Amino acid sequence: MRRLPTLFRGCLQVSLLSPLAYLAWLSIRRDGTFSLEAYSRSLEPGVWPVLARTIAIGSASTFLALALGGPAAWALERRCFPLKPFLRTAALFSLVLPPFFHVAVWEYLALPGGVLTKLFPWAVAPGRPFPIRSAFFTTLVLGTSFSPVFFFFISQGLRTIPRELVDAARVSRGPGVVAWRIIVPLLLPAIAAASGMVFTFSLLAYEVPRLLDVTSYSVLVQVSYGAQDDPGLAFAALLPLFLTGAMVLLAFESWASRRGFALSGREARETLVATERAGLLPWCVFGGWWAFSTALPIWVLCVLAGRRSVFANAWLTDWEKVLWGVCVSSLSALLAVAVAAALLLPPLAQGRRRFAHLWLPLALPGSLLGFTLIRWFQIGPFYALYNSPAVLVVAGAMRFFPVAVLALEAHLRSSPRDEWSAAKLAPGRARRWLRIRLPLAAPGLEAGSVAVALLCACELPATLLLAPPGSEPVIVRIYNLVHYTPERNVLAALCLFQALGTILGAVCLVTVLKIFRR
């Protein structure tokens, strides 16, 4: 089959960017006339300190996530650990827990007589909870919850470094110099790619600052314009935040692409592997990070849930919500990787510019995407999908398809060009795609589908707006329990069910996509 027509790819890109164009149109089309009055509110002096605080929280969260996840990935990949594939998978478990749930974890630890009050008795009055409602704990929660992103990217980056390059450097240089002058520079593209994503997600975070009573820019706009049903006005107010996230995201991702960021190292004959057994320090580094970011929340969940009867009752009451959440996130992931495949397969000629502008939707808050889809699906041919879970599938794919594009593009960058050239000689278009091209792209499709499924499972703003009437997706159910229910036992059980269901859905996605490798 010939490369997908340029016209089709162009139309697909226009449709993916259309929510941004629609919101921009609504922001300047006011009461039947063209006006820039909506943007004047985003230039008021009072919003700039809030924007600066939000950028500071996003930057600090990114550095904290790197400081937590980076050394853990280095310790795991640079030493010989038993059951290393299992440890890599376990390290990502924290991603399936919504960031706002970590607030519930810290609230439990901050109770009077809790862990924090015992560790720091001088910081709290007797009988009072530990004060966690601050920008510091907002940064701590966001940095901890997003640290597995850095772990994944740095772990993948270490496994793509050619072994012969490191061995050649070791002939005349010591281990410290080789690590600092050779390995770390080769990891910078992976670190840049992860930094752009984590900074953007932290910048747009609404639930965590709101629960911790921190006025971030997202909270300010939501409180000021959330009840006005005017997405154009909200987009104009959010423009400084959107531009900040978009510029950082585009800068980091474009630089990583130019430096050859890849998720695999197929062109290298032999990649860097660990030869030394893990000692006490690597175990402490990796184990300490995993205990803090994953084991601690799971332990708190189990303590809050308590008896087995709580799990049984929660499952009997909300099992449909859990399964629907798994199906929606999985279908969104499949739709996102289908979009990525349509844009990137077969690979563009070497040296051609990639689709950097497609990163812009990732810097758009999910709430504004939800408002846009509500306007679109209320009328026209898509009305039949408006009150169905299909709109949630579309929203998840449109929100996170750039992640699938990144994963597939990074894999294609490391895939040998001669294999794709040889695929053109295979007889039959269907055979060429099913037996050669899709198997070559399968690793990138698998990585993209898993990443999108994990992110969609924790996407709250768009789900809140687009959930069909009479239904309550599991992520919305958990959020309502965090807000309005003082008892946390059902909340804890549902969080565990949601996490396990998301993992099961990701495993099913990988299993389905592995069919194309055969």
Short mmCIF file of C-alpha atoms in Angstrom, two decimals:
data_model
loop_
_atom_site.label_atom_id
_atom_site.label_comp_id
_atom_site.label_asym_id
_atom_site.label_seq_id
_atom_site.Cartn_x
_atom_site.Cartn_y
_atom_site.Cartn_z
CA MET A 1 0.00 0.00 0.00
CA ARG A 2 1.25 3.43 -0.82
CA ARG A 3 1.82 5.95 1.90
CA LEU A 4 -1.43 7.39 3.18
CA PRO A 5 -2.28 10.42 1.03
CA THR A 6 -0.99 13.72 2.24
CA LEU A 7 -4.50 15.11 2.07
CA PHE A 8 -5.77 12.49 4.53
CA ARG A 9 -2.97 13.19 6.99
CA GLY A 10 -3.61 16.90 6.71
CA CYS A 11 -7.33 16.49 7.35
CA LEU A 12 -6.59 14.24 10.32
CA GLN A 13 -4.24 16.82 11.83
CA VAL A 14 -6.81 19.58 11.30
CA SER A 15 -9.48 17.53 13.08
CA LEU A 16 -7.14 16.83 15.99
CA LEU A 17 -6.31 20.52 16.39
CA SER A 18 -9.87 21.72 15.79
CA PRO A 19 -10.77 22.01 19.52
CA LEU A 20 -8.06 24.66 19.89
CA ALA A 21 -9.30 26.56 16.85
CA TYR A 22 -12.90 26.34 18.07
CA LEU A 23 -12.04 27.64 21.53
CA ALA A 24 -10.00 30.50 20.02
CA TRP A 25 -12.98 31.37 17.81
CA LEU A 26 -15.35 31.42 20.79
CA SER A 27 -12.95 33.64 22.71
CA ILE A 28 -13.00 36.40 20.06
CA ARG A 29 -16.61 35.99 18.91
CA ARG A 30 -18.49 37.71 21.72
CA ASP A 31 -22.23 38.49 21.48
CA GLY A 32 -22.24 38.29 17.71
CA THR A 33 -19.25 40.61 17.21
CA PHE A 34 -15.50 40.25 17.22
CA SER A 35 -13.88 41.43 20.42
CA LEU A 36 -10.71 40.86 22.44
CA GLU A 37 -12.37 41.87 25.69
CA ALA A 38 -12.17 38.29 27.03
CA TYR A 39 -8.38 38.41 26.87
CA SER A 40 -8.18 41.60 28.90
CA ARG A 41 -9.10 39.64 32.02
CA SER A 42 -6.06 37.39 31.59
CA LEU A 43 -3.86 40.52 31.68
CA GLU A 44 -5.12 41.78 35.02
CA PRO A 45 -2.29 42.35 37.55
CA GLY A 46 -3.82 40.00 40.11
CA VAL A 47 -3.42 36.90 37.98
CA TRP A 48 0.34 37.15 37.44
CA PRO A 49 1.37 36.20 41.01
CA VAL A 50 -0.94 33.17 40.74
CA LEU A 51 0.61 32.23 37.39
CA ALA A 52 4.11 32.60 38.86
CA ARG A 53 3.14 30.37 41.81
CA THR A 54 1.73 27.76 39.41
CA ILE A 55 4.87 27.76 37.28
CA ALA A 56 6.99 27.44 40.43
CA ILE A 57 4.92 24.46 41.61
CA GLY A 58 5.15 22.84 38.17
CA SER A 59 8.92 23.36 37.97
CA ALA A 60 9.52 22.11 41.52
CA SER A 61 7.29 19.08 40.91
CA THR A 62 9.27 18.25 37.76
CA PHE A 63 12.62 18.49 39.55
CA LEU A 64 11.30 16.42 42.45
CA ALA A 65 9.96 13.74 40.09
CA LEU A 66 13.36 13.62 38.38
CA ALA A 67 15.18 13.47 41.74
CA LEU A 68 13.00 10.55 42.84
CA GLY A 69 12.55 8.52 39.67
CA GLY A 70 15.95 9.14 38.05
CA PRO A 71 18.22 7.59 40.70
CA ALA A 72 15.81 4.67 41.08
CA ALA A 73 16.01 3.91 37.35
CA TRP A 74 19.81 4.28 37.40
CA ALA A 75 20.14 1.92 40.36
CA LEU A 76 17.89 -0.71 38.77
CA GLU A 77 19.41 -0.67 35.28
CA ARG A 78 23.08 -0.29 36.24
CA ARG A 79 23.10 -3.29 38.57
CA CYS A 80 21.96 -6.90 38.35
CA PHE A 81 18.67 -7.28 40.21
CA PRO A 82 16.66 -10.49 40.48
CA LEU A 83 13.29 -10.42 38.68
CA LYS A 84 14.20 -7.16 36.97
CA PRO A 85 11.25 -7.17 34.49
CA PHE A 86 8.85 -7.60 37.40
CA LEU A 87 10.51 -4.73 39.28
CA ARG A 88 10.19 -2.47 36.23
CA THR A 89 6.48 -3.21 36.04
CA ALA A 90 5.96 -2.76 39.77
CA ALA A 91 7.72 0.61 39.60
CA LEU A 92 4.96 1.93 37.32
CA PHE A 93 2.10 0.89 39.59
CA SER A 94 1.90 4.36 41.10
CA LEU A 95 0.80 5.78 37.75
CA VAL A 96 -2.54 3.97 37.98
CA LEU A 97 -3.38 5.78 41.23
CA PRO A 98 -4.94 9.20 40.48
CA PRO A 99 -2.77 12.06 41.82
CA PHE A 100 -5.65 13.43 43.87
CA PHE A 101 -5.83 10.14 45.76
CA HIS A 102 -2.34 10.79 47.10
CA VAL A 103 -3.95 13.73 48.89
CA ALA A 104 -6.16 11.25 50.77
CA VAL A 105 -3.03 9.28 51.67
CA TRP A 106 -1.32 12.33 53.14
CA GLU A 107 -4.51 13.34 54.93
CA TYR A 108 -4.49 9.95 56.64
CA LEU A 109 -0.83 10.35 57.60
CA ALA A 110 -1.53 13.86 58.91
CA LEU A 111 -4.36 12.86 61.27
CA PRO A 112 -3.93 13.74 64.97
CA GLY A 113 -1.69 11.04 66.40
CA GLY A 114 -0.71 9.95 62.89
CA VAL A 115 2.69 9.32 61.36
CA LEU A 116 3.50 12.94 60.54
CA THR A 117 2.51 14.27 63.95
CA LYS A 118 4.71 11.64 65.61
CA LEU A 119 7.68 12.35 63.37
CA PHE A 120 7.39 16.14 63.67
CA PRO A 121 5.68 16.86 67.00
CA TRP A 122 7.22 20.34 67.16
CA ALA A 123 5.39 21.41 63.95
CA VAL A 124 1.84 20.88 65.19
CA ALA A 125 -0.19 21.70 68.28
CA PRO A 126 -1.38 18.77 70.43
CA GLY A 127 -4.61 17.23 69.16
CA ARG A 128 -4.39 19.00 65.81
CA PRO A 129 -3.75 17.44 62.38
CA PHE A 130 -0.44 18.06 60.68
CA PRO A 131 -0.71 21.09 58.33
CA ILE A 132 -0.45 19.72 54.79
CA ARG A 133 -2.55 22.31 52.95
CA SER A 134 0.29 24.24 51.39
CA ALA A 135 2.22 24.66 48.16
CA PHE A 136 4.99 22.45 49.57
CA PHE A 137 2.73 19.42 49.91
CA THR A 138 1.14 20.17 46.53
CA THR A 139 4.62 19.91 45.03
CA LEU A 140 5.34 16.77 47.03
CA VAL A 141 2.15 15.03 45.88
CA LEU A 142 2.59 15.96 42.22
CA GLY A 143 6.30 15.14 42.16
CA THR A 144 5.76 11.76 43.82
CA SER A 145 2.85 10.74 41.62
CA PHE A 146 4.68 11.67 38.39
CA SER A 147 8.11 10.25 39.36
CA PRO A 148 7.38 6.91 37.57
CA VAL A 149 7.32 8.87 34.29
CA PHE A 150 10.99 9.75 34.74
CA PHE A 151 11.71 6.22 35.90
CA PHE A 152 10.24 4.79 32.69
CA PHE A 153 11.99 7.18 30.30
CA ILE A 154 15.40 6.93 31.98
CA SER A 155 15.11 3.15 32.28
CA GLN A 156 14.33 2.89 28.58
CA GLY A 157 17.13 5.33 27.76
CA LEU A 158 19.72 3.31 29.68
CA ARG A 159 18.72 0.16 27.82
CA THR A 160 19.22 1.79 24.40
CA ILE A 161 22.83 2.95 24.94
CA PRO A 162 25.25 0.95 22.74
CA ARG A 163 27.55 -1.17 24.85
CA GLU A 164 30.56 -0.77 22.57
CA LEU A 165 30.45 3.00 23.06
CA VAL A 166 30.69 2.68 26.83
CA ASP A 167 33.34 -0.07 26.63
CA ALA A 168 35.50 2.12 24.38
CA ALA A 169 35.29 5.00 26.85
CA ARG A 170 36.25 2.75 29.76
CA VAL A 171 39.62 2.00 28.16
CA SER A 172 40.96 5.43 29.11
CA ARG A 173 38.45 6.77 31.63
CA GLY A 174 37.18 5.73 35.04
CA PRO A 175 33.57 4.74 35.85
CA GLY A 176 32.68 8.18 37.18
CA VAL A 177 33.91 10.01 34.09
CA VAL A 178 32.19 7.51 31.77
CA ALA A 179 28.92 7.93 33.63
CA TRP A 180 29.05 11.73 33.66
CA ARG A 181 30.59 12.38 30.22
CA ILE A 182 29.07 9.51 28.19
CA ILE A 183 25.98 7.95 29.75
CA VAL A 184 24.32 11.05 31.20
CA PRO A 185 24.55 13.08 27.94
CA LEU A 186 23.01 10.15 26.09
CA LEU A 187 20.15 10.17 28.60
CA LEU A 188 19.38 13.87 28.17
CA PRO A 189 16.84 13.36 25.32
CA ALA A 190 14.87 10.90 27.47
CA ILE A 191 15.02 13.29 30.43
CA ALA A 192 13.87 16.18 28.22
CA ALA A 193 10.92 14.18 26.88
CA ALA A 194 9.82 13.22 30.39
CA SER A 195 10.35 16.76 31.70
CA GLY A 196 8.06 18.31 29.11
CA MET A 197 5.25 15.91 29.94
CA VAL A 198 5.58 16.09 33.73
CA PHE A 199 5.82 19.89 33.75
CA THR A 200 2.71 20.20 31.60
CA PHE A 201 0.70 17.76 33.69
CA SER A 202 1.78 19.50 36.91
CA LEU A 203 1.00 22.91 35.44
CA LEU A 204 -2.53 21.88 34.47
CA ALA A 205 -3.26 19.97 37.69
CA TYR A 206 -6.50 21.16 39.23
CA GLU A 207 -7.66 18.49 41.68
CA VAL A 208 -4.55 18.33 43.89
CA PRO A 209 -4.17 22.10 44.47
CA ARG A 210 -7.92 22.43 45.03
CA LEU A 211 -7.98 19.67 47.66
CA LEU A 212 -4.96 21.20 49.41
CA ASP A 213 -6.43 24.74 49.36
CA VAL A 214 -3.69 26.10 47.10
CA THR A 215 -4.79 28.74 44.59
CA SER A 216 -3.11 27.69 41.36
CA TYR A 217 -3.96 29.21 37.99
CA SER A 218 -6.20 26.29 37.04
CA VAL A 219 -8.08 26.58 40.33
CA LEU A 220 -8.46 30.34 39.89
CA VAL A 221 -9.94 30.00 36.39
CA GLN A 222 -12.18 27.10 37.36
CA VAL A 223 -13.58 28.96 40.37
CA SER A 224 -14.02 32.19 38.42
CA TYR A 225 -15.48 30.86 35.17
CA GLY A 226 -16.49 27.24 35.78
CA ALA A 227 -20.15 28.06 36.43
CA GLN A 228 -20.58 30.47 33.47
CA ASP A 229 -20.78 27.82 30.72
CA ASP A 230 -18.56 29.98 28.53
CA PRO A 231 -15.60 27.95 27.21
CA GLY A 232 -14.40 30.88 25.09
CA LEU A 233 -14.06 33.09 28.14
CA ALA A 234 -12.36 30.28 30.10
CA PHE A 235 -9.93 29.68 27.21
CA ALA A 236 -9.02 33.35 27.11
CA ALA A 237 -8.44 33.35 30.87
CA LEU A 238 -6.31 30.20 30.62
CA LEU A 239 -4.26 31.48 27.68
CA PRO A 240 -1.14 32.40 29.75
CA LEU A 241 -1.13 28.93 31.32
CA PHE A 242 -1.72 27.23 27.96
CA LEU A 243 1.05 29.18 26.25
CA THR A 244 3.49 28.42 29.07
CA GLY A 245 2.79 24.70 28.97
CA ALA A 246 2.76 24.57 25.17
CA MET A 247 6.08 26.40 24.79
CA VAL A 248 7.84 24.23 27.36
CA LEU A 249 6.34 21.06 25.93
CA LEU A 250 7.22 21.90 22.34
CA ALA A 251 10.73 23.00 23.28
CA PHE A 252 11.58 19.89 25.28
CA GLU A 253 9.96 17.39 22.92
CA SER A 254 11.41 18.99 19.78
CA TRP A 255 14.90 19.03 21.30
CA ALA A 256 14.56 15.39 22.37
CA SER A 257 13.49 14.42 18.85
CA ARG A 258 16.41 16.24 17.26
CA ARG A 259 18.81 14.50 19.64
CA GLY A 260 17.48 11.10 18.61
CA PHE A 261 15.27 10.11 21.55
CA ALA A 262 14.26 6.45 21.13
CA LEU A 263 12.45 3.84 23.18
CA SER A 264 14.49 0.93 21.84
CA GLY A 265 17.93 0.32 20.45
CA ARG A 266 17.40 -2.13 17.65
CA GLU A 267 20.14 -0.65 15.46
CA ALA A 268 22.75 -1.25 18.15
CA ARG A 269 24.27 -4.73 18.05
CA GLU A 270 24.46 -4.92 21.82
CA THR A 271 23.02 -2.50 24.32
CA LEU A 272 24.34 -1.60 27.74
CA VAL A 273 23.66 -4.31 30.33
CA ALA A 274 24.50 -4.50 34.00
CA THR A 275 27.36 -6.79 35.01
CA GLU A 276 27.69 -6.09 38.74
CA ARG A 277 25.38 -7.48 41.39
CA ALA A 278 23.18 -5.03 43.25
CA GLY A 279 24.60 -4.11 46.62
CA LEU A 280 23.03 -2.43 49.59
CA LEU A 281 23.03 1.09 48.14
CA PRO A 282 21.19 0.26 44.86
CA TRP A 283 18.62 -1.75 46.81
CA CYS A 284 18.10 1.15 49.22
CA VAL A 285 17.78 3.71 46.40
CA PHE A 286 15.29 1.72 44.34
CA GLY A 287 13.48 0.20 47.31
CA GLY A 288 13.22 3.51 49.15
CA TRP A 289 11.71 5.25 46.13
CA TRP A 290 9.28 2.40 45.42
CA ALA A 291 8.25 2.21 49.07
CA PHE A 292 7.60 5.95 49.20
CA SER A 293 5.76 6.32 45.87
CA THR A 294 3.94 2.97 45.63
CA ALA A 295 4.08 0.77 48.74
CA LEU A 296 3.08 3.58 51.09
CA PRO A 297 -0.13 4.45 49.18
CA ILE A 298 -1.02 0.77 48.83
CA TRP A 299 -0.48 0.23 52.56
CA VAL A 300 -2.69 3.21 53.38
CA LEU A 301 -5.34 1.85 50.99
CA CYS A 302 -5.34 -1.50 52.72
CA VAL A 303 -5.49 0.11 56.18
CA LEU A 304 -8.35 2.39 55.15
CA ALA A 305 -10.31 -0.41 53.51
CA GLY A 306 -9.90 -2.65 56.55
CA ARG A 307 -12.05 -5.77 56.41
CA ARG A 308 -12.63 -8.02 53.43
CA SER A 309 -16.32 -7.27 53.64
CA VAL A 310 -15.58 -3.70 52.55
CA PHE A 311 -13.95 -4.98 49.36
CA ALA A 312 -16.85 -7.35 48.76
CA ASN A 313 -19.48 -4.64 49.22
CA ALA A 314 -17.56 -2.16 47.08
CA TRP A 315 -17.24 -4.70 44.29
CA LEU A 316 -20.89 -5.72 44.43
CA THR A 317 -21.97 -2.07 44.34
CA ASP A 318 -19.57 -0.62 41.75
CA TRP A 319 -18.18 -3.49 39.67
CA GLU A 320 -19.88 -2.15 36.55
CA LYS A 321 -18.19 1.23 37.01
CA VAL A 322 -14.79 -0.44 37.35
CA LEU A 323 -15.22 -2.56 34.22
CA TRP A 324 -16.62 0.36 32.23
CA GLY A 325 -13.62 2.44 33.23
CA VAL A 326 -11.27 -0.28 32.01
CA CYS A 327 -13.13 -0.59 28.70
CA VAL A 328 -13.21 3.17 28.09
CA SER A 329 -9.50 3.66 28.81
CA SER A 330 -8.56 0.64 26.66
CA LEU A 331 -10.69 1.76 23.73
CA SER A 332 -9.29 5.29 24.01
CA ALA A 333 -5.78 3.83 23.89
CA LEU A 334 -6.58 1.77 20.79
CA LEU A 335 -8.09 4.82 19.08
CA ALA A 336 -5.06 6.94 20.00
CA VAL A 337 -2.54 4.44 18.60
CA ALA A 338 -4.67 4.11 15.47
CA VAL A 339 -4.38 7.89 15.02
CA ALA A 340 -0.62 7.70 15.60
CA ALA A 341 -0.29 4.88 13.07
CA ALA A 342 -2.30 6.82 10.49
CA LEU A 343 -0.01 9.83 10.94
CA LEU A 344 3.36 8.07 11.03
CA LEU A 345 3.11 4.83 9.05
CA PRO A 346 4.93 4.20 6.82
CA PRO A 347 7.73 6.34 8.33
CA LEU A 348 8.50 9.66 6.74
CA ALA A 349 11.71 9.96 4.79
CA GLN A 350 14.76 10.61 6.93
CA GLY A 351 15.29 14.30 7.51
CA ARG A 352 11.61 15.24 7.08
CA ARG A 353 10.06 17.42 9.78
CA ARG A 354 7.78 15.66 12.24
CA PHE A 355 4.45 16.72 13.67
CA ALA A 356 5.67 18.88 16.55
CA HIS A 357 2.49 20.99 16.51
CA LEU A 358 0.45 17.95 17.50
CA TRP A 359 1.80 18.33 21.04
CA LEU A 360 -0.44 21.39 21.52
CA PRO A 361 -3.59 19.44 22.57
CA LEU A 362 -1.67 17.97 25.50
CA ALA A 363 -1.29 21.48 26.94
CA LEU A 364 -5.07 22.03 26.80
CA PRO A 365 -6.90 21.29 30.08
CA GLY A 366 -9.27 18.36 29.91
CA SER A 367 -12.15 20.53 31.10
CA LEU A 368 -11.91 22.79 28.04
CA LEU A 369 -11.76 19.77 25.76
CA GLY A 370 -14.86 18.46 27.51
CA PHE A 371 -16.72 21.75 26.98
CA THR A 372 -15.78 21.69 23.29
CA LEU A 373 -17.00 18.14 22.76
CA ILE A 374 -20.26 18.96 24.57
CA ARG A 375 -20.90 21.79 22.10
CA TRP A 376 -20.06 19.58 19.14
CA PHE A 377 -21.93 16.45 20.18
CA GLN A 378 -25.13 18.24 21.24
CA ILE A 379 -26.06 18.88 17.62
CA GLY A 380 -25.39 17.34 14.23
CA PRO A 381 -24.59 13.78 13.22
CA PHE A 382 -22.73 12.96 16.45
CA TYR A 383 -25.71 13.55 18.74
CA ALA A 384 -26.28 9.81 19.06
CA LEU A 385 -22.87 9.53 20.74
CA TYR A 386 -23.46 12.40 23.17
CA ASN A 387 -25.16 10.40 25.90
CA SER A 388 -23.03 7.29 25.51
CA PRO A 389 -19.60 6.14 26.70
CA ALA A 390 -18.34 6.68 23.14
CA VAL A 391 -17.85 10.38 23.86
CA LEU A 392 -15.51 9.46 26.73
CA VAL A 393 -13.51 7.26 24.35
CA VAL A 394 -13.18 10.11 21.87
CA ALA A 395 -12.22 12.56 24.61
CA GLY A 396 -9.51 10.27 25.98
CA ALA A 397 -8.02 9.69 22.54
CA MET A 398 -8.06 13.40 21.62
CA ARG A 399 -6.57 14.34 24.99
CA PHE A 400 -3.63 11.93 25.00
CA PHE A 401 -2.95 10.92 21.39
CA PRO A 402 0.30 13.00 21.41
CA VAL A 403 1.73 10.47 23.87
CA ALA A 404 0.99 7.65 21.41
CA VAL A 405 2.60 9.71 18.63
CA LEU A 406 5.72 10.20 20.80
CA ALA A 407 6.00 6.48 21.59
CA LEU A 408 5.57 5.36 17.98
CA GLU A 409 7.83 8.07 16.57
CA ALA A 410 10.56 7.26 19.09
CA HIS A 411 10.39 3.58 18.16
CA LEU A 412 10.45 4.30 14.42
CA ARG A 413 13.51 6.48 14.91
CA SER A 414 15.45 3.45 16.15
CA SER A 415 14.01 1.01 13.62
CA PRO A 416 16.40 0.22 10.72
CA ARG A 417 15.37 1.97 7.52
CA ASP A 418 16.30 -0.97 5.30
CA GLU A 419 13.54 -3.07 6.87
CA TRP A 420 10.92 -0.52 5.88
CA SER A 421 12.42 -0.25 2.42
CA ALA A 422 12.31 -4.02 2.05
CA ALA A 423 8.63 -4.01 3.05
CA LYS A 424 7.80 -2.20 -0.19
CA LEU A 425 8.91 -5.28 -2.13
CA ALA A 426 6.47 -7.64 -0.41
CA PRO A 427 3.59 -8.84 -2.62
CA GLY A 428 0.08 -7.72 -1.73
CA ARG A 429 -0.92 -4.57 0.14
CA ALA A 430 -2.72 -6.34 2.97
CA ARG A 431 0.15 -8.78 3.45
CA ARG A 432 2.63 -5.93 3.41
CA TRP A 433 0.83 -4.17 6.27
CA LEU A 434 -0.23 -7.14 8.39
CA ARG A 435 2.93 -9.23 8.10
CA ILE A 436 5.68 -6.60 7.87
CA ARG A 437 4.81 -3.00 8.68
CA LEU A 438 2.58 -3.51 11.71
CA PRO A 439 4.99 -6.06 13.29
CA LEU A 440 7.83 -3.56 12.81
CA ALA A 441 5.80 -0.83 14.52
CA ALA A 442 4.28 -3.09 17.21
CA PRO A 443 6.70 -2.15 20.06
CA GLY A 444 5.92 1.53 19.62
CA LEU A 445 2.20 0.84 19.39
CA GLU A 446 2.34 -1.24 22.57
CA ALA A 447 4.20 1.44 24.53
CA GLY A 448 1.85 4.14 23.29
CA SER A 449 -1.31 2.18 24.06
CA VAL A 450 -0.21 1.38 27.62
CA ALA A 451 0.78 5.00 28.31
CA VAL A 452 -2.50 6.36 26.95
CA ALA A 453 -4.54 3.77 28.87
CA LEU A 454 -2.84 4.72 32.15
CA LEU A 455 -3.37 8.43 31.56
CA CYS A 456 -7.00 8.03 30.45
CA ALA A 457 -7.79 5.97 33.54
CA CYS A 458 -6.82 8.97 35.72
CA GLU A 459 -8.35 11.71 33.56
CA LEU A 460 -10.96 13.43 35.73
CA PRO A 461 -11.96 16.87 34.29
CA ALA A 462 -13.16 15.65 30.89
CA THR A 463 -14.82 12.62 32.48
CA LEU A 464 -16.73 14.81 34.93
CA LEU A 465 -18.19 16.88 32.10
CA LEU A 466 -18.84 14.14 29.55
CA ALA A 467 -20.14 11.29 31.70
CA PRO A 468 -23.57 10.20 30.36
CA PRO A 469 -26.56 11.19 32.50
CA GLY A 470 -27.34 8.64 35.18
CA SER A 471 -23.87 7.11 35.10
CA GLU A 472 -20.93 7.70 37.39
CA PRO A 473 -17.55 6.50 36.08
CA VAL A 474 -15.30 5.01 38.72
CA ILE A 475 -12.85 7.93 38.63
CA VAL A 476 -15.75 10.34 39.29
CA ARG A 477 -17.04 8.07 42.04
CA ILE A 478 -13.63 8.12 43.73
CA TYR A 479 -13.38 11.91 43.42
CA ASN A 480 -16.84 12.38 44.95
CA LEU A 481 -15.89 10.10 47.83
CA VAL A 482 -12.72 12.15 48.44
CA HIS A 483 -14.76 15.36 48.53
CA TYR A 484 -17.98 14.46 50.28
CA THR A 485 -17.52 11.27 52.30
CA PRO A 486 -15.61 11.35 55.60
CA GLU A 487 -15.29 7.55 55.66
CA ARG A 488 -12.48 6.34 53.42
CA ASN A 489 -13.01 2.55 53.45
CA VAL A 490 -15.10 2.34 50.26
CA LEU A 491 -12.83 4.94 48.63
CA ALA A 492 -9.76 2.83 49.37
CA ALA A 493 -11.34 -0.36 48.02
CA LEU A 494 -12.45 1.36 44.81
CA CYS A 495 -8.98 2.84 44.27
CA LEU A 496 -7.45 -0.62 44.49
CA PHE A 497 -10.07 -2.03 42.11
CA GLN A 498 -9.49 0.81 39.68
CA ALA A 499 -5.72 0.33 39.79
CA LEU A 500 -5.94 -3.42 39.29
CA GLY A 501 -8.50 -2.99 36.52
CA THR A 502 -6.29 -0.50 34.71
CA ILE A 503 -3.33 -2.87 34.91
CA LEU A 504 -5.49 -5.70 33.60
CA GLY A 505 -6.64 -3.53 30.72
CA ALA A 506 -3.04 -2.59 29.88
CA VAL A 507 -2.03 -6.25 29.89
CA CYS A 508 -4.91 -7.07 27.54
CA LEU A 509 -3.85 -4.26 25.20
CA VAL A 510 -0.30 -5.55 25.04
CA THR A 511 -1.57 -9.08 24.44
CA VAL A 512 -3.80 -7.93 21.58
CA LEU A 513 -1.06 -5.86 19.95
CA LYS A 514 1.46 -8.67 20.27
CA ILE A 515 -0.62 -10.56 17.69
CA PHE A 516 0.87 -8.26 15.04
CA ARG A 517 4.39 -9.41 15.95
CA ARG A 518 3.72 -12.98 14.84
#
